[in-house]
PDB file of C-alpha atoms and ligand atoms in Angstrom:
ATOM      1  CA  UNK A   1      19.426  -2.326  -4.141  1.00  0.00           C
ATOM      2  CA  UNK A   2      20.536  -1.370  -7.803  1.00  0.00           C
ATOM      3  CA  UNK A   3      23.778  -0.396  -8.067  1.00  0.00           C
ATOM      4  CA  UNK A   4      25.788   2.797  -6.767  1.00  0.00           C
ATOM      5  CA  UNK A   5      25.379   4.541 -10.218  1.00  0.00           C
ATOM      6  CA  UNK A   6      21.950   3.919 -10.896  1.00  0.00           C
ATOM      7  CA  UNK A   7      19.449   7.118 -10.450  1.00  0.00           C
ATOM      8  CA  UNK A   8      15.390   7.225  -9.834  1.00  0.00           C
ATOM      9  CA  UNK A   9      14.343  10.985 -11.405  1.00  0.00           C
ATOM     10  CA  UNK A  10      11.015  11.173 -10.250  1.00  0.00           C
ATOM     11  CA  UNK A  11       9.441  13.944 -12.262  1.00  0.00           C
ATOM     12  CA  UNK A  12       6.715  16.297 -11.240  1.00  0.00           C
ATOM     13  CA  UNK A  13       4.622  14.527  -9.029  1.00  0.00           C
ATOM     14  CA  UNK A  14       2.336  17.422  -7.913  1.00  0.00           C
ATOM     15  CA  UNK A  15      -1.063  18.129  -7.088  1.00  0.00           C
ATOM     16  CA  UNK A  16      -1.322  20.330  -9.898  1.00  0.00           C
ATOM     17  CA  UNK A  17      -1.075  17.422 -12.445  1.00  0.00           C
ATOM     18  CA  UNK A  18      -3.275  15.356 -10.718  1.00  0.00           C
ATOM     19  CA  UNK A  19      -6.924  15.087 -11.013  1.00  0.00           C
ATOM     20  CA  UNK A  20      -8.220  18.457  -9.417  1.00  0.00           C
ATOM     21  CA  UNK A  21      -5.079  20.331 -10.446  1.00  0.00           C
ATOM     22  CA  UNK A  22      -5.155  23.041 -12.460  1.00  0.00           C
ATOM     23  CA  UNK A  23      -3.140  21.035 -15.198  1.00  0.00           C
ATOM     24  CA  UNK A  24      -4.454  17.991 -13.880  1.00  0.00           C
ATOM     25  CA  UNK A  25      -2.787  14.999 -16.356  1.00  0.00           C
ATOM     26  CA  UNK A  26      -5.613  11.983 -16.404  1.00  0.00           C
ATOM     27  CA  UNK A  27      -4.828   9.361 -14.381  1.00  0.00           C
ATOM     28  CA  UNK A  28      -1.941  11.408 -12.759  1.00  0.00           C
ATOM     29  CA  UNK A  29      -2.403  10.254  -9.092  1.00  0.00           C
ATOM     30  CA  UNK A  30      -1.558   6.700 -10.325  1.00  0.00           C
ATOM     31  CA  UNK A  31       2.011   7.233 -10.780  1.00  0.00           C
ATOM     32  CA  UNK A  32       2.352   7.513  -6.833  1.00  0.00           C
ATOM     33  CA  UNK A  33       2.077   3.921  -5.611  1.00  0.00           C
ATOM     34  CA  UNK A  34       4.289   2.501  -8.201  1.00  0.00           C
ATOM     35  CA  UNK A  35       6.681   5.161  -7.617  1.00  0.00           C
ATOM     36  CA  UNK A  36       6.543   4.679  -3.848  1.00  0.00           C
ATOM     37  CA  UNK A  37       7.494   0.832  -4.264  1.00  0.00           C
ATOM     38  CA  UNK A  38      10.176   1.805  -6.922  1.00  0.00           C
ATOM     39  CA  UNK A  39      12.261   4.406  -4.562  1.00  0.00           C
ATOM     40  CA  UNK A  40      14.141   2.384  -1.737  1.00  0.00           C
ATOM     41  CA  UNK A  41      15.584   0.286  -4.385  1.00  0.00           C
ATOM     42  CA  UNK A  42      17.906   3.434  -6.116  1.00  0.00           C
ATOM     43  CA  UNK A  43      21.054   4.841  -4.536  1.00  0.00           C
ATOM     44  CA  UNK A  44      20.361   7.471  -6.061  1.00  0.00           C
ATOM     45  CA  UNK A  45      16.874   9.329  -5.740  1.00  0.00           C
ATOM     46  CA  UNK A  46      15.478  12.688  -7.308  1.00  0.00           C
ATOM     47  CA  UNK A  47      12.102  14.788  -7.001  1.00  0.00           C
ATOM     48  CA  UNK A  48      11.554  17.232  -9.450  1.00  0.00           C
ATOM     49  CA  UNK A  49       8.908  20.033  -8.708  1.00  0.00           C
ATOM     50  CA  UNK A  50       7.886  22.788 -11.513  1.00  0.00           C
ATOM     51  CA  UNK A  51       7.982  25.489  -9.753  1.00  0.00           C
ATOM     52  CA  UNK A  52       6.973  29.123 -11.368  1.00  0.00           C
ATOM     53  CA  UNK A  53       6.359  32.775 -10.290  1.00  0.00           C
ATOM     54  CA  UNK A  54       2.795  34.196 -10.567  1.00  0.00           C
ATOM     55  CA  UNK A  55       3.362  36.079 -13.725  1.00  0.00           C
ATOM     56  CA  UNK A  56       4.963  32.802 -15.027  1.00  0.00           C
ATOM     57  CA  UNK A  57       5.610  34.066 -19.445  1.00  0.00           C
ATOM     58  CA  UNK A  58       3.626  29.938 -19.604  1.00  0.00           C
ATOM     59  CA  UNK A  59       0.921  31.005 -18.521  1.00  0.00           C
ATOM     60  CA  UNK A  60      -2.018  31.896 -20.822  1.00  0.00           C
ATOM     61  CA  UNK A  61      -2.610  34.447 -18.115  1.00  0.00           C
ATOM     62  CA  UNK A  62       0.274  36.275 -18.677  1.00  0.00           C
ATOM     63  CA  UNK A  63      -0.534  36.810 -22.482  1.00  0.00           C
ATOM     64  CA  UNK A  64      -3.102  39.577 -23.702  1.00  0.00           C
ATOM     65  CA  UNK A  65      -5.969  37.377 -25.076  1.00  0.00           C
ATOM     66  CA  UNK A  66      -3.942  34.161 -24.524  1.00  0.00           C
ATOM     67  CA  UNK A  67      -5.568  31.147 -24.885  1.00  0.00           C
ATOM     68  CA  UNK A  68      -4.922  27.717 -23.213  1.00  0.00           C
ATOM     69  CA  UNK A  69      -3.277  24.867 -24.857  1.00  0.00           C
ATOM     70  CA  UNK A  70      -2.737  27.230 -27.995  1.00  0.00           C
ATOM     71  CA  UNK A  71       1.119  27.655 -28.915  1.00  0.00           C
ATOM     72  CA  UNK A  72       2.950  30.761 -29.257  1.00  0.00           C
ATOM     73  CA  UNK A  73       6.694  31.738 -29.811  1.00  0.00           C
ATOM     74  CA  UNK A  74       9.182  32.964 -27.304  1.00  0.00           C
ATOM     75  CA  UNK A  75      12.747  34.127 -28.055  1.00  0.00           C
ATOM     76  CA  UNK A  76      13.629  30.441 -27.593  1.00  0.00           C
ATOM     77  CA  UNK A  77      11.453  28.759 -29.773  1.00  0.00           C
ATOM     78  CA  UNK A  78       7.727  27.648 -29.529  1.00  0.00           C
ATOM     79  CA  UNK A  79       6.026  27.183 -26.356  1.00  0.00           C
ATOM     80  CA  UNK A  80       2.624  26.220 -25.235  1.00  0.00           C
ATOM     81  CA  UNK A  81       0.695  28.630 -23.100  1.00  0.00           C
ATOM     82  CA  UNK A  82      -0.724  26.577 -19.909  1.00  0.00           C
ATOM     83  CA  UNK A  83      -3.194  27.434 -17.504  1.00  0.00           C
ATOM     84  CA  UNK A  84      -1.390  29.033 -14.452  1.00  0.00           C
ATOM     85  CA  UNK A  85       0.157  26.268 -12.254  1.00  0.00           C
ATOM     86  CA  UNK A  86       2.541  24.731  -9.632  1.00  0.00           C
ATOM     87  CA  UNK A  87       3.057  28.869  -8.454  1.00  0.00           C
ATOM     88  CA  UNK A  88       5.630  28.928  -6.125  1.00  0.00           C
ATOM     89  CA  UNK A  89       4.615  28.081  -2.504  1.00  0.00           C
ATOM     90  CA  UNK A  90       0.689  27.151  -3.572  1.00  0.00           C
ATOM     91  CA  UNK A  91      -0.739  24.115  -2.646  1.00  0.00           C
ATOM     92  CA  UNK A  92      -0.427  22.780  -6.416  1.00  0.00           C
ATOM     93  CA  UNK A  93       2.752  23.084  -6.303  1.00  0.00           C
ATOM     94  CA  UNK A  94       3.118  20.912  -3.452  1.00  0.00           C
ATOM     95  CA  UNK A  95       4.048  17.007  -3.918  1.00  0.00           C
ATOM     96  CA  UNK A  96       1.183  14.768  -4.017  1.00  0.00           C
ATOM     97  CA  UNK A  97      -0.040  13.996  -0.418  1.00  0.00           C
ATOM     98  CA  UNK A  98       1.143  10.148  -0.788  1.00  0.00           C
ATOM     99  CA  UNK A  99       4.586  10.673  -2.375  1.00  0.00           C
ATOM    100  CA  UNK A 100       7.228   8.930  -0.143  1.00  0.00           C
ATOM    101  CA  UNK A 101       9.356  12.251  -0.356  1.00  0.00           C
ATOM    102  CA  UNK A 102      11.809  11.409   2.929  1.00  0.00           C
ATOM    103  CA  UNK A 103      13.773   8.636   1.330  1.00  0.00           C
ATOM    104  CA  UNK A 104      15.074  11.542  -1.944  1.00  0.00           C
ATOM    105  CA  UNK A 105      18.299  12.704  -1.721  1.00  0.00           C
ATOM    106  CA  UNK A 106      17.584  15.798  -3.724  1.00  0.00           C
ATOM    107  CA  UNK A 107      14.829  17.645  -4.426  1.00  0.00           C
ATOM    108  CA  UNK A 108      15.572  19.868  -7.706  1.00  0.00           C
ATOM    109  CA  UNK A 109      13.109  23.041  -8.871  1.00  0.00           C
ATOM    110  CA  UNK A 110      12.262  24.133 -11.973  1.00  0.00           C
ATOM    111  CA  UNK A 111      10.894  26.859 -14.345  1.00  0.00           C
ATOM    112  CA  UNK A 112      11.480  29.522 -11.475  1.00  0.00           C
ATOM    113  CA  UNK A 113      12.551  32.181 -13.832  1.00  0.00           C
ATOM    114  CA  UNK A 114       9.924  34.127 -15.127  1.00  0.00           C
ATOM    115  CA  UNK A 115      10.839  34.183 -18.697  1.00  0.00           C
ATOM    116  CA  UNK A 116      11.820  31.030 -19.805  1.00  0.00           C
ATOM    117  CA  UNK A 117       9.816  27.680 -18.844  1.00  0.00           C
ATOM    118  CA  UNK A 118      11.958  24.422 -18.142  1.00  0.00           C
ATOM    119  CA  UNK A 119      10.524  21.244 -18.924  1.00  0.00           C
ATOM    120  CA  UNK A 120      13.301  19.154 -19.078  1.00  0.00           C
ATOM    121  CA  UNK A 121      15.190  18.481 -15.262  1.00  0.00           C
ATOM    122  CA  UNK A 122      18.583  19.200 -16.806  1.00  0.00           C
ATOM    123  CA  UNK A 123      17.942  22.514 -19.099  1.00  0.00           C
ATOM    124  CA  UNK A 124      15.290  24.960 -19.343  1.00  0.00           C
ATOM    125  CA  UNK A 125      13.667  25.467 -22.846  1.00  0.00           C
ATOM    126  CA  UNK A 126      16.622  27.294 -24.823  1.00  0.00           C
ATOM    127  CA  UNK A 127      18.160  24.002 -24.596  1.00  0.00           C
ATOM    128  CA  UNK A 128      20.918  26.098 -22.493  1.00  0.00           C
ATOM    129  CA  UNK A 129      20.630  27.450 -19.217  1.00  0.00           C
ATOM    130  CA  UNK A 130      21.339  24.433 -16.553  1.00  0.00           C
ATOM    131  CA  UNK A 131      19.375  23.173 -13.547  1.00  0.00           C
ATOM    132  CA  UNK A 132      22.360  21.758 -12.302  1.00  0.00           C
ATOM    133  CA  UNK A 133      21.255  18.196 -12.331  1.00  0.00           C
ATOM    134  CA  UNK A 134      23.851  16.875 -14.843  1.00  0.00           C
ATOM    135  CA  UNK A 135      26.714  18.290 -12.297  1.00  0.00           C
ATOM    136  CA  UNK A 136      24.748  16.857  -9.095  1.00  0.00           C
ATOM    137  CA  UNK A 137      24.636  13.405 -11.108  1.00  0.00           C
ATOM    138  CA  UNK A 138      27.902  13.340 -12.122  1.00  0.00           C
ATOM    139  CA  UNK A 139      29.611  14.070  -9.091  1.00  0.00           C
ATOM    140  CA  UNK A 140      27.653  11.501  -6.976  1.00  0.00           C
ATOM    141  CA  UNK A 141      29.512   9.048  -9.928  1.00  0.00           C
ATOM    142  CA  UNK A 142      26.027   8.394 -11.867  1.00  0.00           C
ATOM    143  CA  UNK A 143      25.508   6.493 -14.979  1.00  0.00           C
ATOM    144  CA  UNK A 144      22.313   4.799 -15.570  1.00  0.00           C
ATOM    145  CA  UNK A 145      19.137   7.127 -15.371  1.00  0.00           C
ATOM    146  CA  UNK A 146      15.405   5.886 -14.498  1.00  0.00           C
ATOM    147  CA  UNK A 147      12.324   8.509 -14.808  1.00  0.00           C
ATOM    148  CA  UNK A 148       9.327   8.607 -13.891  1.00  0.00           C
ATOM    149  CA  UNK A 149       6.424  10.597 -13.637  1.00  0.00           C
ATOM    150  CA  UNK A 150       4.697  13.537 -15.002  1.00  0.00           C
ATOM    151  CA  UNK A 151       3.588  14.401 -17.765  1.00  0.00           C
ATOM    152  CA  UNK A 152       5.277  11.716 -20.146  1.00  0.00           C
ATOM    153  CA  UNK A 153       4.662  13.617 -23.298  1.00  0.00           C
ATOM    154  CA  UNK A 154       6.595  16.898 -21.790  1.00  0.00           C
ATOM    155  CA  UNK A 155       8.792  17.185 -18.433  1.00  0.00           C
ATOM    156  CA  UNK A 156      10.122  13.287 -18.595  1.00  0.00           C
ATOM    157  CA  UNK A 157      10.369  13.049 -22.203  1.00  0.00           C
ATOM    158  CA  UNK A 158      12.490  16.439 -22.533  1.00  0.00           C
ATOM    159  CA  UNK A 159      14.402  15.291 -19.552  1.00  0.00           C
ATOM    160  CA  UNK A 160      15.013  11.987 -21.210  1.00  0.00           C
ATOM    161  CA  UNK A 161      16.101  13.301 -24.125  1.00  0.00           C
ATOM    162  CA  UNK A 162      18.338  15.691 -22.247  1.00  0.00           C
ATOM    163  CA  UNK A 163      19.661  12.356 -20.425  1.00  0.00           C
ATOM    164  CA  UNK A 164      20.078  10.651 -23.442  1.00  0.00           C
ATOM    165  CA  UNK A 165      22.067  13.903 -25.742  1.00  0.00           C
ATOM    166  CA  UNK A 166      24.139  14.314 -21.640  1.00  0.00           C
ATOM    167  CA  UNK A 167      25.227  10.518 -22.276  1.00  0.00           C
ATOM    168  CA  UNK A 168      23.546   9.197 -19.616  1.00  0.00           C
ATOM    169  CA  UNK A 169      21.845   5.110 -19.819  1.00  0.00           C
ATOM    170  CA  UNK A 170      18.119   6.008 -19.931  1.00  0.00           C
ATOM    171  CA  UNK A 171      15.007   4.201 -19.215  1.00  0.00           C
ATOM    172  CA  UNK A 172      11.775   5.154 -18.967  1.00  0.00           C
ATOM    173  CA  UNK A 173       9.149   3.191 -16.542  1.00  0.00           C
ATOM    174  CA  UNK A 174       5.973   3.784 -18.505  1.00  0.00           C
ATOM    175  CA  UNK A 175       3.318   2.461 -15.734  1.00  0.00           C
ATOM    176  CA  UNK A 176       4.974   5.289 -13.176  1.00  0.00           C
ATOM    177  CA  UNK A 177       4.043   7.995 -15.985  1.00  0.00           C
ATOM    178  CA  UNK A 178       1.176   9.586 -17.393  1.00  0.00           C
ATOM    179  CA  UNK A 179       0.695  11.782 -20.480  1.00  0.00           C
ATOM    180  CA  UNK A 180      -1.291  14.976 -21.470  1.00  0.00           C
ATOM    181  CA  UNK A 181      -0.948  13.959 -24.705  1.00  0.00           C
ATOM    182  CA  UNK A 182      -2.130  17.292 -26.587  1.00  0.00           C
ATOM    183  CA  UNK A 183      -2.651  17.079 -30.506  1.00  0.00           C
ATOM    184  CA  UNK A 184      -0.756  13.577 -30.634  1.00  0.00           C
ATOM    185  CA  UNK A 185       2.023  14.917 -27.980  1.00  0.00           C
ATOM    186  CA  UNK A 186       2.177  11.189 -26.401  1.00  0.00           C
ATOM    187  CA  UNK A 187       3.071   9.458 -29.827  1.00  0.00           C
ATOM    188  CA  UNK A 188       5.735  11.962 -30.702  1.00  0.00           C
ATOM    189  CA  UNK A 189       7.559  11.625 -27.484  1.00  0.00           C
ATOM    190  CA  UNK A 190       7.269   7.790 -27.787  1.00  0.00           C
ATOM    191  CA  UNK A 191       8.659   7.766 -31.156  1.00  0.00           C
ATOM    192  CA  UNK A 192      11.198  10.887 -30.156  1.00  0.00           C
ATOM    193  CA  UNK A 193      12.945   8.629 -26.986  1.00  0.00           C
ATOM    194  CA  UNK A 194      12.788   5.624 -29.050  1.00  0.00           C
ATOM    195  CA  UNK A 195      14.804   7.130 -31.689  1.00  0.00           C
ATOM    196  CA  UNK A 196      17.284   8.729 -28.959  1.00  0.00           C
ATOM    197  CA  UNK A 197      18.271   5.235 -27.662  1.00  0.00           C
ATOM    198  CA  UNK A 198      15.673   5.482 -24.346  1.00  0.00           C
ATOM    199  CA  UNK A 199      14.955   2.644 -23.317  1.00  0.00           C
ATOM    200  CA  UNK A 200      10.958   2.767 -22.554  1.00  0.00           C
ATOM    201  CA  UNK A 201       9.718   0.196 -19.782  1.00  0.00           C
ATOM    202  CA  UNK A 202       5.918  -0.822 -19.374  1.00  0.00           C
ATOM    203  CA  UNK A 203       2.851   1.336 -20.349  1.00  0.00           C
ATOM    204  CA  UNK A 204       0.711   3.744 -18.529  1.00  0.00           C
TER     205      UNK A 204
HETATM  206  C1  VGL B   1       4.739  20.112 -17.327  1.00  0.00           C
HETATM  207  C2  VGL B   1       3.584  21.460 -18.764  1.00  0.00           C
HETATM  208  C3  VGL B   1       3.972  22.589 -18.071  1.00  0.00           C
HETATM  209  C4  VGL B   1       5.146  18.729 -16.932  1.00  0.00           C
HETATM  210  C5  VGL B   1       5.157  21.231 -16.617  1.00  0.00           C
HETATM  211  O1  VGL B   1       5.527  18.512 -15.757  1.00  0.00           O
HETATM  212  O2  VGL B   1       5.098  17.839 -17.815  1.00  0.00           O
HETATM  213  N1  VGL B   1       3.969  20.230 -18.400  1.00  0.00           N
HETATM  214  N2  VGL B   1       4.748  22.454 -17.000  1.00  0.00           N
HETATM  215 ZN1   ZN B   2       5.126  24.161 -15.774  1.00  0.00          ZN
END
């Protein structure tokens, strides 16, 4: 066992980014058995799940004429318009069948306003609002941050970055990610941790 303040984040292991998902992320599915050996050996242990309304403002759906994978602006910035996925109670939204999820401690939910997505575990994408992860963390006395999970090139890079900007120790365990990796997306996270001090583990 790792020591006392030492986390596992798993991020966004859903059927919705693996294959047969509506956002399925290639290879997605092959983040679970590396994930399920990694998990007794944290104190500490996290799910994520993405978790929207229906009328989610990501979705392409929810935009006259919107088009997957193109980008638009919101109040907050630039955001990607995805095909409608992980809606609240739907079986995409649900963990991936083979996910050890008994041993986590907490199981945090994301992106479940309808106006603002939230990529990143600790803020949604105005940077601002909080999940409540950094106060869950810190008051369970932890330091040193592992992620995992999906996709590499959005929800565990922004929540590494978060980590990293929060103070936390980061690391990212490549072979228990996968990317999307839109227009270059994986090379620019890559090069984005790197430069933020993460410490990136491995390769998927
Ligand atoms: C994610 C796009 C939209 C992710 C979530 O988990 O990386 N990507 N929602
Ligand atoms: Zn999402």
């Amino acid at each position: 066992m790792r020591p006392a303040s030492d986390a596992l984040i798993v991020i966004d292991v859903q059927n919705d980014f693996c294959p047969g998902g509506a956002l399925a992320v290639e290879k997605g599915d092959q983040v679970v058995a590396p994930i399920n050996a990694m998990i007794d050996d944290y104190p500490v242990r996290v799910l994520t799940q993405d978790w929207h309304p229906a009328d989610h403002t990501s979705f392409a759906t929810s935009h006259v004429g919107g088009e997957p994978f193109s980008l638009t602006r919101m109040p907050y910035g630039p955001q990607v318009l995805w095909p409608a996925h992980c809606v609240q109670g739907s079986a995409g939204a649900a963990f991936h069948p083979d996910l050890r999820t008994d041993p986590a401690d907490l199981i945090l939910r994301k992106g479940f306003r309808p106006g603002i997505d939230s990529y990143s575990a600790f803020f949604e994408n105005d940077q601002s609002t909080p999940t409540g992860l950094q106060g869950y963390l810190r008051s369970r006395g932890v330091a040193s941050l592992t992620l995992v999970g999906l996709a590499t090139d959005f929800c565990v890079a922004w929540s590494a970055l978060d980590a990293a900007r929060l103070g936390f120790v980061v690391t990212v365990e490549l072979t228990a990610c996968r990317a999307i990796d839109l227009d270059g997306s994986l090379a620019g996270s890559l090069e984005q941790m790197r430069a933020a001090g993460v410490t990136l583990v491995g390769s998927g």
